[in-house]
Amino acid sequence: QVQLVESGGGLVQAGGSLRLSCAASGSIVSISTVAWYRQAPGKQRELVALHTNIGSTNYANSVKGRFTISRDNAKKTVYLQMNSLKPEDTAVYYCNADIRRLLDSTFRNYWGQGTQVTVSS
């Protein structure tokens, strides 16, 4: 079974930084696109950033210039560096990945359990 485990969330003051990590484990053959989503209370889950397996990245307009997504394929880990944090960045952040397992012929989509990020003003 594949697991995505996020870490690095917490409480930070506005203007501060956090680095989220998401480690994948299991019988993984290949990881394609990875992404971070977030969901604030009373709002829909939204895409924050994504990183394809050929190095392309895409960011939500609200985080461009402040957040950076990266990945370490050898460690099967994706990161989200968040700088200049604002109170409106407060949300549960979820890792998402397209993964092919050893016994699969296709990629499947997986979610992590989420990590809370709270930015105080």
mmCIF file of C-alpha atoms in Angstrom:
data_model
loop_
_atom_site.group_PDB
_atom_site.id
_atom_site.type_symbol
_atom_site.label_atom_id
_atom_site.label_comp_id
_atom_site.label_asym_id
_atom_site.label_seq_id
_atom_site.Cartn_x
_atom_site.Cartn_y
_atom_site.Cartn_z
ATOM 1 C CA GLN A 1 0.000 0.000 0.000
ATOM 2 C CA VAL A 2 1.197 3.515 -0.820
ATOM 3 C CA GLN A 3 1.300 6.165 1.863
ATOM 4 C CA LEU A 4 1.934 9.897 1.639
ATOM 5 C CA VAL A 5 2.940 11.434 4.960
ATOM 6 C CA GLU A 6 3.153 15.200 5.346
ATOM 7 C CA SER A 7 5.141 17.030 7.996
ATOM 8 C CA GLY A 8 6.360 20.522 8.763
ATOM 9 C CA GLY A 9 3.119 22.306 9.486
ATOM 10 C CA GLY A 10 2.614 24.496 12.511
ATOM 11 C CA LEU A 11 1.962 27.969 13.826
ATOM 12 C CA VAL A 12 3.938 30.889 12.443
ATOM 13 C CA GLN A 13 3.646 34.661 12.520
ATOM 14 C CA ALA A 14 2.828 36.618 9.403
ATOM 15 C CA GLY A 15 5.930 37.166 7.351
ATOM 16 C CA GLY A 16 7.488 33.947 8.548
ATOM 17 C CA SER A 17 8.398 30.763 6.704
ATOM 18 C CA LEU A 18 7.614 27.077 6.856
ATOM 19 C CA ARG A 19 8.788 24.109 4.861
ATOM 20 C CA LEU A 20 6.386 21.256 4.301
ATOM 21 C CA SER A 21 7.558 17.784 3.388
ATOM 22 C CA CYS A 22 5.665 14.850 1.943
ATOM 23 C CA ALA A 23 7.297 11.441 1.921
ATOM 24 C CA ALA A 24 5.935 8.601 -0.166
ATOM 25 C CA SER A 25 6.374 5.000 0.888
ATOM 26 C CA GLY A 26 5.315 1.613 -0.355
ATOM 27 C CA SER A 27 6.049 -0.530 -3.375
ATOM 28 C CA ILE A 28 6.527 2.454 -5.664
ATOM 29 C CA VAL A 29 7.892 2.123 -9.170
ATOM 30 C CA SER A 30 7.396 5.649 -10.403
ATOM 31 C CA ILE A 31 6.008 9.017 -9.286
ATOM 32 C CA SER A 32 4.653 11.374 -11.913
ATOM 33 C CA THR A 33 3.055 14.711 -11.073
ATOM 34 C CA VAL A 34 3.148 15.804 -7.433
ATOM 35 C CA ALA A 35 1.191 18.669 -5.970
ATOM 36 C CA TRP A 36 0.198 20.534 -2.846
ATOM 37 C CA TYR A 37 -3.393 21.531 -2.187
ATOM 38 C CA ARG A 38 -4.906 23.407 0.724
ATOM 39 C CA GLN A 39 -8.309 23.743 2.292
ATOM 40 C CA ALA A 40 -9.296 26.551 4.613
ATOM 41 C CA PRO A 41 -12.341 26.286 6.901
ATOM 42 C CA GLY A 42 -15.550 26.726 4.920
ATOM 43 C CA LYS A 43 -13.725 26.786 1.592
ATOM 44 C CA GLN A 44 -13.114 24.327 -1.201
ATOM 45 C CA ARG A 45 -9.813 22.556 -1.544
ATOM 46 C CA GLU A 46 -7.589 24.442 -3.971
ATOM 47 C CA LEU A 47 -4.401 23.720 -5.864
ATOM 48 C CA VAL A 48 -1.386 25.537 -4.433
ATOM 49 C CA ALA A 49 1.472 24.191 -6.550
ATOM 50 C CA LEU A 50 2.350 21.262 -8.756
ATOM 51 C CA HIS A 51 5.536 19.758 -10.147
ATOM 52 C CA THR A 52 5.587 17.383 -13.097
ATOM 53 C CA ASN A 53 8.103 14.614 -13.568
ATOM 54 C CA ILE A 54 9.794 16.625 -16.320
ATOM 55 C CA GLY A 55 10.329 19.621 -14.084
ATOM 56 C CA SER A 56 7.452 21.904 -15.002
ATOM 57 C CA THR A 57 5.865 23.793 -12.146
ATOM 58 C CA ASN A 58 2.644 25.706 -11.722
ATOM 59 C CA TYR A 59 1.463 27.893 -8.859
ATOM 60 C CA ALA A 60 -1.747 29.478 -7.706
ATOM 61 C CA ASN A 61 -1.667 33.220 -8.312
ATOM 62 C CA SER A 62 -2.036 33.844 -4.593
ATOM 63 C CA VAL A 63 1.280 32.140 -3.779
ATOM 64 C CA LYS A 64 3.439 33.006 -6.798
ATOM 65 C CA GLY A 65 6.752 34.477 -5.738
ATOM 66 C CA ARG A 66 6.329 33.278 -2.149
ATOM 67 C CA PHE A 67 6.029 29.472 -2.373
ATOM 68 C CA THR A 68 8.352 27.023 -4.090
ATOM 69 C CA ILE A 69 7.623 23.373 -4.811
ATOM 70 C CA SER A 70 10.484 20.935 -5.254
ATOM 71 C CA ARG A 71 11.071 17.200 -5.218
ATOM 72 C CA ASP A 72 13.784 14.687 -4.410
ATOM 73 C CA ASN A 73 13.043 11.636 -6.534
ATOM 74 C CA ALA A 74 15.629 9.485 -4.790
ATOM 75 C CA LYS A 75 13.956 10.147 -1.438
ATOM 76 C CA LYS A 76 10.441 10.010 -2.930
ATOM 77 C CA THR A 77 9.785 13.307 -1.182
ATOM 78 C CA VAL A 78 8.167 16.537 -2.288
ATOM 79 C CA TYR A 79 8.627 19.858 -0.504
ATOM 80 C CA LEU A 80 6.783 23.138 -0.283
ATOM 81 C CA GLN A 81 8.860 26.082 0.857
ATOM 82 C CA MET A 82 6.523 28.821 2.040
ATOM 83 C CA ASN A 83 7.916 32.307 2.614
ATOM 84 C CA SER A 84 6.300 35.627 3.489
ATOM 85 C CA LEU A 85 3.344 33.804 4.937
ATOM 86 C CA LYS A 86 0.060 35.630 5.331
ATOM 87 C CA PRO A 87 -2.931 34.911 7.585
ATOM 88 C CA GLU A 88 -4.911 33.961 4.474
ATOM 89 C CA ASP A 89 -2.471 31.075 3.927
ATOM 90 C CA THR A 90 -3.949 29.399 6.999
ATOM 91 C CA ALA A 91 -5.327 26.013 5.934
ATOM 92 C CA VAL A 92 -4.799 22.288 6.019
ATOM 93 C CA TYR A 93 -2.216 21.463 3.367
ATOM 94 C CA TYR A 94 -2.470 18.174 1.498
ATOM 95 C CA CYS A 95 0.094 16.363 -0.575
ATOM 96 C CA ASN A 96 -1.084 14.698 -3.789
ATOM 97 C CA ALA A 97 0.754 12.432 -6.193
ATOM 98 C CA ASP A 98 0.291 10.220 -9.213
ATOM 99 C CA ILE A 99 2.058 6.975 -8.390
ATOM 100 C CA ARG A 100 2.564 3.663 -10.148
ATOM 101 C CA ARG A 101 3.001 0.722 -7.823
ATOM 102 C CA LEU A 102 4.967 -2.416 -8.558
ATOM 103 C CA LEU A 103 1.867 -4.412 -9.476
ATOM 104 C CA ASP A 104 0.082 -1.622 -11.351
ATOM 105 C CA SER A 105 0.159 -0.957 -15.086
ATOM 106 C CA THR A 106 -1.103 2.600 -14.667
ATOM 107 C CA PHE A 107 -0.659 5.551 -12.345
ATOM 108 C CA ARG A 108 -3.105 6.097 -9.496
ATOM 109 C CA ASN A 109 -3.774 9.272 -7.545
ATOM 110 C CA TYR A 110 -3.024 9.394 -3.828
ATOM 111 C CA TRP A 111 -3.590 11.916 -1.045
ATOM 112 C CA GLY A 112 -1.810 12.515 2.227
ATOM 113 C CA GLN A 113 -3.642 13.031 5.501
ATOM 114 C CA GLY A 114 -2.935 16.764 5.644
ATOM 115 C CA THR A 115 -0.924 19.057 7.877
ATOM 116 C CA GLN A 116 -2.217 22.211 9.526
ATOM 117 C CA VAL A 117 -0.600 25.556 8.771
ATOM 118 C CA THR A 118 -1.717 28.495 10.875
ATOM 119 C CA VAL A 119 -0.432 32.014 10.232
ATOM 120 C CA SER A 120 -1.113 34.575 12.952
ATOM 121 C CA SER A 121 -1.373 38.279 12.252
#
